[in-house]
């Protein structure tokens, strides 16, 4: 699908709304997570990469905060000291507040936002937005901060200010990703290792927007915290749920009632799958990687219960027609599936999957390819 570049869109939106040229353009990518789902608030490893779709922020200094997004085209006045408004500008409000906390916020700005990262598709559009906003506003304030700090500010904006119980994966990859590399992030320590990912995946959007996932994500996080607390009370030593070795799974299963048992089983097995996936990638073993994606999806479906019928259908179809593997990516309860397949077979697989999906759900899903792109950047 050809799309107008978000850079051109953000610039023209800015010019229309504020009758001047923006002083800065900054952008940040969405992401897919190859594997390591729901690990980042359980102290486990994640393996995301930045997609080539990006969110662009065009901005200039101002005396108050005015913002416009290509989604609705309406210019809004944002009061960072007032209550949250319940729309996209809450993310801007969150970024301004997180920046102000660090003494990095400009006095005000005019801001225009355009994006090719679909919203509600599990591709971390909110992290692309908060990281791009942070990058642009820090630049306007005339400050320089390392990308780790950008990620931290964006995380605090989303977690502390907007109130989403997310981990740090999305903001970290949006701020620090490098082209051609997947990012192994050990979320317990913050350690990052680049793992070459020269190929691409196909992203298939289920078309089920996951607005509800915020509540559901908060609930899962709470369940994981409870599971860890119960295990500790029963003598299991662990700082994080993902610390528990797979060899102790039987013990964990005996100590926890459902649903905590299955949530913990997902976390423990997913941590081990993610580390194995890194080895598979390093060995260029796409068959093994594909099998791990499959197992990961089953774990999300059955143990974490964060999938949906459309995603299960797409994963089954892709594998039945010959993909190495496929899985739901991101928070879940809708969103997108990633498919890993031999390049020669891709078109056939996707055509068949699309037709079957259409027969079942009465519409063709959006599908597109992406390789590993770069993290946040100032465009000029
Ligand atoms: C959302 C959150 C992330 C992570 C994923 C699940 O994208 O923002 O921090 O928890 O869900 O892996």
Short mmCIF file of C-alpha atoms and ligand atoms in Angstrom, two decimals:
data_model
loop_
_atom_site.label_atom_id
_atom_site.label_comp_id
_atom_site.label_asym_id
_atom_site.label_seq_id
_atom_site.Cartn_x
_atom_site.Cartn_y
_atom_site.Cartn_z
CA UNK A 1 0.00 0.00 0.00
CA UNK A 2 1.47 3.42 -0.89
CA UNK A 3 1.13 6.00 1.81
CA UNK A 4 1.83 9.71 1.94
CA UNK A 5 5.02 10.15 3.93
CA UNK A 6 4.18 11.07 7.52
CA UNK A 7 6.92 13.69 7.34
CA UNK A 8 5.18 15.51 4.48
CA UNK A 9 1.84 15.11 6.21
CA UNK A 10 3.05 16.45 9.57
CA UNK A 11 4.69 19.43 7.82
CA UNK A 12 1.60 20.39 5.83
CA UNK A 13 -0.65 19.85 8.84
CA UNK A 14 1.60 22.14 10.87
CA UNK A 15 1.60 24.82 8.16
CA UNK A 16 -2.18 24.70 7.86
CA UNK A 17 -2.81 24.82 11.61
CA UNK A 18 -0.17 27.37 12.62
CA UNK A 19 0.50 29.33 9.39
CA UNK A 20 4.28 28.93 9.69
CA UNK A 21 7.05 26.40 9.08
CA UNK A 22 7.93 23.96 11.91
CA UNK A 23 11.29 24.53 13.65
CA UNK A 24 11.86 20.80 14.12
CA UNK A 25 10.66 17.46 12.77
CA UNK A 26 11.31 14.40 14.92
CA UNK A 27 10.15 10.86 14.39
CA UNK A 28 10.00 7.50 16.16
CA UNK A 29 8.97 4.04 14.95
CA UNK A 30 6.33 1.54 16.01
CA UNK A 31 7.60 -1.96 16.78
CA UNK A 32 6.86 -5.62 16.46
CA UNK A 33 7.92 -7.95 19.20
CA UNK A 34 9.40 -11.13 17.70
CA UNK A 35 8.94 -12.93 21.00
CA UNK A 36 9.02 -12.23 24.74
CA UNK A 37 5.44 -11.11 25.32
CA UNK A 38 4.38 -9.72 28.68
CA UNK A 39 7.93 -10.14 29.89
CA UNK A 40 8.81 -6.50 30.44
CA UNK A 41 6.80 -6.12 33.64
CA UNK A 42 7.87 -9.58 34.82
CA UNK A 43 11.62 -9.04 34.61
CA UNK A 44 12.16 -11.26 31.56
CA UNK A 45 13.80 -10.83 28.15
CA UNK A 46 12.03 -9.28 25.13
CA UNK A 47 13.10 -9.36 21.47
CA UNK A 48 11.40 -6.54 19.55
CA UNK A 49 12.51 -4.57 16.48
CA UNK A 50 11.50 -1.17 15.16
CA UNK A 51 9.19 -1.28 12.14
CA UNK A 52 9.55 1.03 9.18
CA UNK A 53 6.30 2.82 9.97
CA UNK A 54 6.83 5.96 11.98
CA UNK A 55 5.17 8.79 13.85
CA UNK A 56 6.39 12.25 12.95
CA UNK A 57 6.08 15.32 15.18
CA UNK A 58 6.48 18.78 13.64
CA UNK A 59 6.92 21.48 16.28
CA UNK A 60 7.91 25.07 17.04
CA UNK A 61 8.28 26.93 20.32
CA UNK A 62 5.22 28.82 21.56
CA UNK A 63 3.90 30.54 24.66
CA UNK A 64 1.15 27.93 25.26
CA UNK A 65 0.58 24.34 24.14
CA UNK A 66 -1.36 23.83 20.90
CA UNK A 67 -1.60 20.46 19.22
CA UNK A 68 -3.13 18.97 16.10
CA UNK A 69 -3.15 15.39 14.85
CA UNK A 70 -3.73 14.12 11.31
CA UNK A 71 -6.33 11.73 12.74
CA UNK A 72 -8.90 14.44 13.54
CA UNK A 73 -7.30 17.64 12.18
CA UNK A 74 -8.61 19.76 15.08
CA UNK A 75 -6.22 22.09 16.89
CA UNK A 76 -6.50 21.73 20.64
CA UNK A 77 -5.24 23.80 23.52
CA UNK A 78 -3.48 21.54 26.01
CA UNK A 79 -3.08 22.45 29.67
CA UNK A 80 -0.35 20.26 31.14
CA UNK A 81 -1.31 21.31 34.68
CA UNK A 82 -5.01 20.56 34.20
CA UNK A 83 -6.79 17.18 34.26
CA UNK A 84 -6.41 14.58 31.49
CA UNK A 85 -8.80 15.22 28.61
CA UNK A 86 -9.39 11.60 27.59
CA UNK A 87 -7.94 11.83 24.07
CA UNK A 88 -4.60 11.56 22.28
CA UNK A 89 -3.40 14.86 23.80
CA UNK A 90 -3.14 13.05 27.17
CA UNK A 91 0.09 11.54 25.79
CA UNK A 92 1.38 15.05 25.01
CA UNK A 93 0.29 16.20 28.47
CA UNK A 94 2.13 13.20 29.94
CA UNK A 95 5.33 13.97 28.01
CA UNK A 96 5.25 17.65 29.01
CA UNK A 97 4.78 16.69 32.67
CA UNK A 98 7.56 14.09 32.58
CA UNK A 99 9.88 16.61 30.88
CA UNK A 100 8.94 19.34 33.37
CA UNK A 101 9.80 16.98 36.21
CA UNK A 102 13.32 16.78 34.78
CA UNK A 103 13.52 20.52 34.05
CA UNK A 104 13.56 19.83 30.30
CA UNK A 105 10.18 21.18 29.12
CA UNK A 106 9.98 24.26 26.93
CA UNK A 107 7.40 26.91 27.99
CA UNK A 108 5.02 25.95 25.25
CA UNK A 109 4.93 24.69 21.68
CA UNK A 110 2.84 24.24 18.59
CA UNK A 111 2.76 20.57 17.70
CA UNK A 112 1.47 18.65 14.67
CA UNK A 113 1.47 14.84 14.54
CA UNK A 114 1.13 12.42 11.63
CA UNK A 115 1.77 8.69 11.63
CA UNK A 116 1.78 5.53 9.56
CA UNK A 117 1.74 3.35 12.68
CA UNK A 118 -1.80 2.01 12.96
CA UNK A 119 -3.46 2.83 16.27
CA UNK A 120 -4.77 -0.06 18.39
CA UNK A 121 -2.95 -2.65 16.26
CA UNK A 122 -0.53 -3.81 18.95
CA UNK A 123 2.37 -2.04 17.24
CA UNK A 124 3.13 0.42 20.04
CA UNK A 125 1.70 3.53 18.39
CA UNK A 126 1.59 5.26 21.77
CA UNK A 127 5.33 4.72 22.36
CA UNK A 128 6.07 5.99 18.83
CA UNK A 129 4.06 9.09 19.77
CA UNK A 130 5.57 9.72 23.21
CA UNK A 131 9.14 9.08 22.04
CA UNK A 132 8.75 11.31 18.94
CA UNK A 133 7.18 14.05 21.09
CA UNK A 134 9.97 13.78 23.67
CA UNK A 135 12.62 13.93 20.94
CA UNK A 136 11.04 17.01 19.35
CA UNK A 137 10.42 18.90 22.60
CA UNK A 138 13.88 18.25 24.04
CA UNK A 139 15.30 19.60 20.78
CA UNK A 140 13.09 22.71 21.03
CA UNK A 141 14.22 23.24 24.62
CA UNK A 142 17.77 23.36 23.26
CA UNK A 143 18.84 20.34 25.31
CA UNK A 144 20.63 17.13 24.38
CA UNK A 145 19.81 13.89 26.15
CA UNK A 146 20.93 10.34 25.41
CA UNK A 147 18.34 7.98 23.87
CA UNK A 148 18.11 5.95 27.11
CA UNK A 149 16.81 9.08 28.81
CA UNK A 150 14.33 9.75 25.98
CA UNK A 151 12.97 6.24 26.53
CA UNK A 152 12.71 6.82 30.27
CA UNK A 153 10.85 10.12 29.89
CA UNK A 154 8.43 8.57 27.37
CA UNK A 155 7.92 5.59 29.69
CA UNK A 156 7.12 7.83 32.64
CA UNK A 157 4.72 9.84 30.44
CA UNK A 158 2.78 6.71 29.56
CA UNK A 159 3.09 4.76 32.79
CA UNK A 160 2.96 7.46 35.48
CA UNK A 161 0.97 10.18 33.73
CA UNK A 162 -1.43 8.36 31.36
CA UNK A 163 -1.68 5.44 33.80
CA UNK A 164 -1.02 2.43 31.54
CA UNK A 165 0.59 -0.48 33.41
CA UNK A 166 3.05 -1.02 30.55
CA UNK A 167 6.66 -2.12 30.86
CA UNK A 168 9.60 -0.42 29.17
CA UNK A 169 9.91 -2.46 25.97
CA UNK A 170 8.04 -0.16 23.57
CA UNK A 171 9.66 3.13 24.54
CA UNK A 172 13.11 1.52 24.65
CA UNK A 173 12.91 0.10 21.16
CA UNK A 174 11.33 3.30 19.76
CA UNK A 175 14.19 5.36 21.20
CA UNK A 176 17.18 3.05 20.68
CA UNK A 177 16.54 0.67 17.77
CA UNK A 178 19.13 0.21 15.04
CA UNK A 179 18.40 -0.81 11.44
CA UNK A 180 18.88 -4.51 10.74
CA UNK A 181 18.89 -5.45 14.42
CA UNK A 182 16.36 -6.99 16.72
CA UNK A 183 16.87 -5.82 20.30
CA UNK A 184 17.35 -8.31 23.08
CA UNK A 185 16.40 -6.30 26.14
CA UNK A 186 16.84 -7.92 29.53
CA UNK A 187 14.16 -5.98 31.33
CA UNK A 188 15.40 -6.92 34.83
CA UNK A 189 18.74 -5.18 34.24
CA UNK A 190 18.12 -2.93 31.22
CA UNK A 191 20.93 -4.66 29.33
CA UNK A 192 20.56 -4.44 25.55
CA UNK A 193 22.15 -6.68 22.91
CA UNK A 194 21.61 -6.18 19.19
CA UNK A 195 20.76 -9.42 17.40
CA UNK A 196 21.05 -9.28 13.59
CA UNK A 197 17.66 -9.68 11.91
CA UNK A 198 18.41 -9.28 8.20
CA UNK A 199 15.03 -10.49 6.95
CA UNK A 200 11.52 -9.28 7.40
CA UNK A 201 8.20 -10.37 8.83
CA UNK A 202 4.73 -9.95 7.45
CA UNK A 203 2.42 -7.97 9.71
CA UNK A 204 -1.23 -9.00 9.43
CA UNK A 205 -3.66 -6.75 11.23
CA UNK A 206 -6.59 -8.57 12.82
CA UNK A 207 -8.67 -5.40 12.50
CA UNK A 208 -9.74 -5.87 16.12
CA UNK A 209 -8.73 -2.65 17.86
CA UNK A 210 -7.39 -3.38 21.30
CA UNK A 211 -8.65 -0.35 23.22
CA UNK A 212 -9.85 -2.71 25.93
CA UNK A 213 -6.38 -4.10 26.33
CA UNK A 214 -5.38 -1.26 28.58
CA UNK A 215 -7.75 -2.50 31.26
CA UNK A 216 -6.89 -6.11 30.44
CA UNK A 217 -3.15 -5.39 30.48
CA UNK A 218 -3.46 -3.78 33.91
CA UNK A 219 -5.39 -6.83 35.10
CA UNK A 220 -2.76 -9.29 33.80
CA UNK A 221 -0.01 -7.29 35.40
CA UNK A 222 -1.86 -7.45 38.68
CA UNK A 223 -2.34 -11.22 38.34
CA UNK A 224 1.39 -11.67 37.73
CA UNK A 225 2.23 -9.62 40.82
CA UNK A 226 -0.19 -11.73 42.85
CA UNK A 227 1.30 -14.96 41.50
CA UNK A 228 4.79 -13.83 42.49
CA UNK A 229 3.59 -12.83 45.95
CA UNK A 230 1.89 -16.21 46.49
CA UNK A 231 4.97 -18.10 45.30
CA UNK A 232 7.22 -16.13 47.62
CA UNK A 233 4.89 -16.75 50.56
CA UNK A 234 5.20 -20.43 49.74
CA UNK A 235 8.97 -20.36 49.82
CA UNK A 236 9.96 -19.78 46.19
CA UNK A 237 12.84 -17.34 45.96
CA UNK A 238 12.49 -14.97 43.01
CA UNK A 239 12.71 -11.21 42.50
CA UNK A 240 10.67 -11.41 39.30
CA UNK A 241 8.30 -14.04 37.99
CA UNK A 242 10.52 -14.52 34.94
CA UNK A 243 13.47 -15.45 37.21
CA UNK A 244 11.91 -18.84 37.90
CA UNK A 245 13.69 -21.55 35.94
CA UNK A 246 11.63 -23.70 33.61
CA UNK A 247 12.88 -26.75 35.56
CA UNK A 248 10.80 -25.54 38.52
CA UNK A 249 7.60 -25.25 36.54
CA UNK A 250 6.06 -28.38 38.07
CA UNK A 251 6.55 -26.93 41.54
CA UNK A 252 5.06 -23.58 40.50
CA UNK A 253 2.06 -25.35 39.03
CA UNK A 254 1.43 -27.20 42.29
CA UNK A 255 1.73 -24.03 44.39
CA UNK A 256 -0.66 -21.80 42.45
CA UNK A 257 -4.39 -22.06 41.79
CA UNK A 258 -5.79 -21.08 38.37
CA UNK A 259 -5.67 -18.54 36.75
CA UNK A 260 -2.42 -17.52 38.49
CA UNK A 261 -0.89 -20.87 37.62
CA UNK A 262 -1.38 -20.42 33.89
CA UNK A 263 -0.23 -16.77 33.95
CA UNK A 264 2.98 -17.88 35.70
CA UNK A 265 3.40 -20.78 33.26
CA UNK A 266 3.29 -18.34 30.34
CA UNK A 267 5.88 -16.09 31.95
CA UNK A 268 8.29 -18.90 32.82
CA UNK A 269 8.05 -20.67 29.47
CA UNK A 270 8.12 -17.44 27.43
CA UNK A 271 11.35 -16.31 29.10
CA UNK A 272 12.97 -19.57 28.07
CA UNK A 273 11.52 -19.43 24.51
CA UNK A 274 12.85 -15.90 24.07
CA UNK A 275 16.41 -16.89 24.99
CA UNK A 276 16.15 -19.89 22.68
CA UNK A 277 14.87 -17.60 19.90
CA UNK A 278 18.02 -15.50 20.18
CA UNK A 279 20.11 -18.65 19.63
CA UNK A 280 17.94 -19.66 16.69
CA UNK A 281 18.40 -16.23 15.09
CA UNK A 282 22.14 -16.31 15.67
CA UNK A 283 22.25 -19.74 14.01
CA UNK A 284 20.05 -18.47 11.09
CA UNK A 285 17.67 -21.27 12.00
CA UNK A 286 14.33 -19.88 10.87
CA UNK A 287 12.60 -23.24 11.21
CA UNK A 288 13.44 -23.33 14.91
CA UNK A 289 12.55 -19.67 15.33
CA UNK A 290 9.21 -20.32 13.64
CA UNK A 291 8.47 -23.21 15.96
CA UNK A 292 9.17 -20.97 18.96
CA UNK A 293 6.79 -18.32 17.60
CA UNK A 294 4.13 -21.01 17.31
CA UNK A 295 4.65 -22.20 20.86
CA UNK A 296 4.64 -18.60 22.04
CA UNK A 297 1.30 -18.02 20.38
CA UNK A 298 -0.23 -21.11 21.96
CA UNK A 299 0.98 -19.90 25.34
CA UNK A 300 -0.64 -16.48 24.81
CA UNK A 301 -3.84 -18.14 23.64
CA UNK A 302 -4.19 -20.78 26.34
CA UNK A 303 -2.20 -19.61 29.36
CA UNK A 304 -2.13 -15.83 29.19
CA UNK A 305 -5.51 -15.70 27.45
CA UNK A 306 -4.61 -12.52 25.61
CA UNK A 307 -5.42 -13.65 22.07
CA UNK A 308 -8.61 -13.34 20.03
CA UNK A 309 -10.34 -15.58 17.47
CA UNK A 310 -9.12 -13.55 14.49
CA UNK A 311 -5.49 -13.82 15.61
CA UNK A 312 -5.75 -17.58 16.26
CA UNK A 313 -7.29 -18.01 12.85
CA UNK A 314 -4.50 -16.07 11.10
CA UNK A 315 -1.76 -17.93 12.95
CA UNK A 316 -3.26 -21.35 12.17
CA UNK A 317 -3.82 -20.44 8.52
CA UNK A 318 -0.31 -19.07 7.98
CA UNK A 319 1.29 -22.18 9.44
CA UNK A 320 -1.04 -24.57 7.64
CA UNK A 321 -0.05 -22.93 4.35
CA UNK A 322 3.65 -23.30 5.06
CA UNK A 323 4.94 -20.36 7.16
CA UNK A 324 7.81 -21.16 9.55
CA UNK A 325 5.73 -19.68 12.33
CA UNK A 326 3.38 -16.90 13.34
CA UNK A 327 2.21 -15.28 16.54
CA UNK A 328 0.25 -12.46 18.01
CA UNK A 329 2.55 -9.52 18.74
CA UNK A 330 2.14 -6.80 21.38
CA UNK A 331 -0.33 -6.57 24.22
CA UNK A 332 -3.01 -8.68 22.52
CA UNK A 333 -6.81 -8.89 22.75
CA UNK A 334 -6.76 -7.94 19.08
CA UNK A 335 -3.95 -6.12 17.30
CA UNK A 336 -1.63 -7.79 14.81
CA UNK A 337 -0.03 -11.12 13.99
CA UNK A 338 3.51 -11.48 12.65
CA UNK A 339 4.28 -14.19 10.12
CA UNK A 340 7.74 -15.57 9.42
CA UNK A 341 7.95 -17.40 6.10
CA UNK A 342 10.29 -18.41 3.32
CA UNK A 343 10.34 -15.46 0.90
CA UNK A 344 9.47 -17.65 -2.09
CA UNK A 345 6.30 -18.88 -0.39
CA UNK A 346 5.15 -15.59 1.14
CA UNK A 347 2.81 -14.32 -1.57
CA UNK A 348 1.03 -17.64 -1.86
CA UNK A 349 0.65 -18.01 1.91
CA UNK A 350 -0.68 -14.52 2.34
CA UNK A 351 -3.11 -14.79 -0.55
CA UNK A 352 -4.54 -18.02 0.86
CA UNK A 353 -4.71 -16.69 4.41
CA UNK A 354 -6.39 -13.48 3.22
CA UNK A 355 -9.03 -15.39 1.26
CA UNK A 356 -9.79 -17.73 4.13
CA UNK A 357 -9.99 -14.84 6.58
CA UNK A 358 -12.38 -13.05 4.25
CA UNK A 359 -14.60 -16.13 4.00
CA UNK A 360 -14.73 -16.39 7.79
CA UNK A 361 -14.87 -12.73 8.85
CA UNK A 362 -16.20 -10.98 5.73
CA UNK A 363 -13.21 -8.70 5.15
CA UNK A 364 -9.62 -8.86 3.96
CA UNK A 365 -7.00 -8.09 6.64
CA UNK A 366 -4.35 -5.42 6.07
CA UNK A 367 -0.99 -7.13 5.41
CA UNK A 368 2.42 -5.59 4.90
CA UNK A 369 6.07 -6.48 5.26
CA UNK A 370 8.61 -4.83 7.47
CA UNK A 371 12.28 -5.26 8.22
CA UNK A 372 14.09 -3.84 11.24
CA UNK A 373 14.26 -0.04 11.08
CA UNK A 374 15.91 2.72 13.09
CA UNK A 375 14.91 4.36 16.35
CA UNK A 376 13.98 7.98 17.08
CA UNK A 377 15.63 10.72 15.12
CA UNK A 378 15.47 14.44 14.45
CA UNK A 379 14.68 14.79 10.78
CA UNK A 380 16.18 18.24 10.26
C1 LIG B 1 2.20 -3.50 25.61
C2 LIG B 1 3.02 -2.78 26.68
C3 LIG B 1 4.44 -3.35 26.70
C4 LIG B 1 4.42 -4.86 26.85
C5 LIG B 1 3.49 -5.50 25.82
C6 LIG B 1 3.33 -6.97 26.02
O1 LIG B 1 2.72 -3.21 24.35
O2 LIG B 1 3.07 -1.40 26.41
O3 LIG B 1 5.18 -2.73 27.73
O4 LIG B 1 4.05 -5.20 28.16
O5 LIG B 1 2.21 -4.90 25.84
O6 LIG B 1 4.51 -7.63 25.79
#
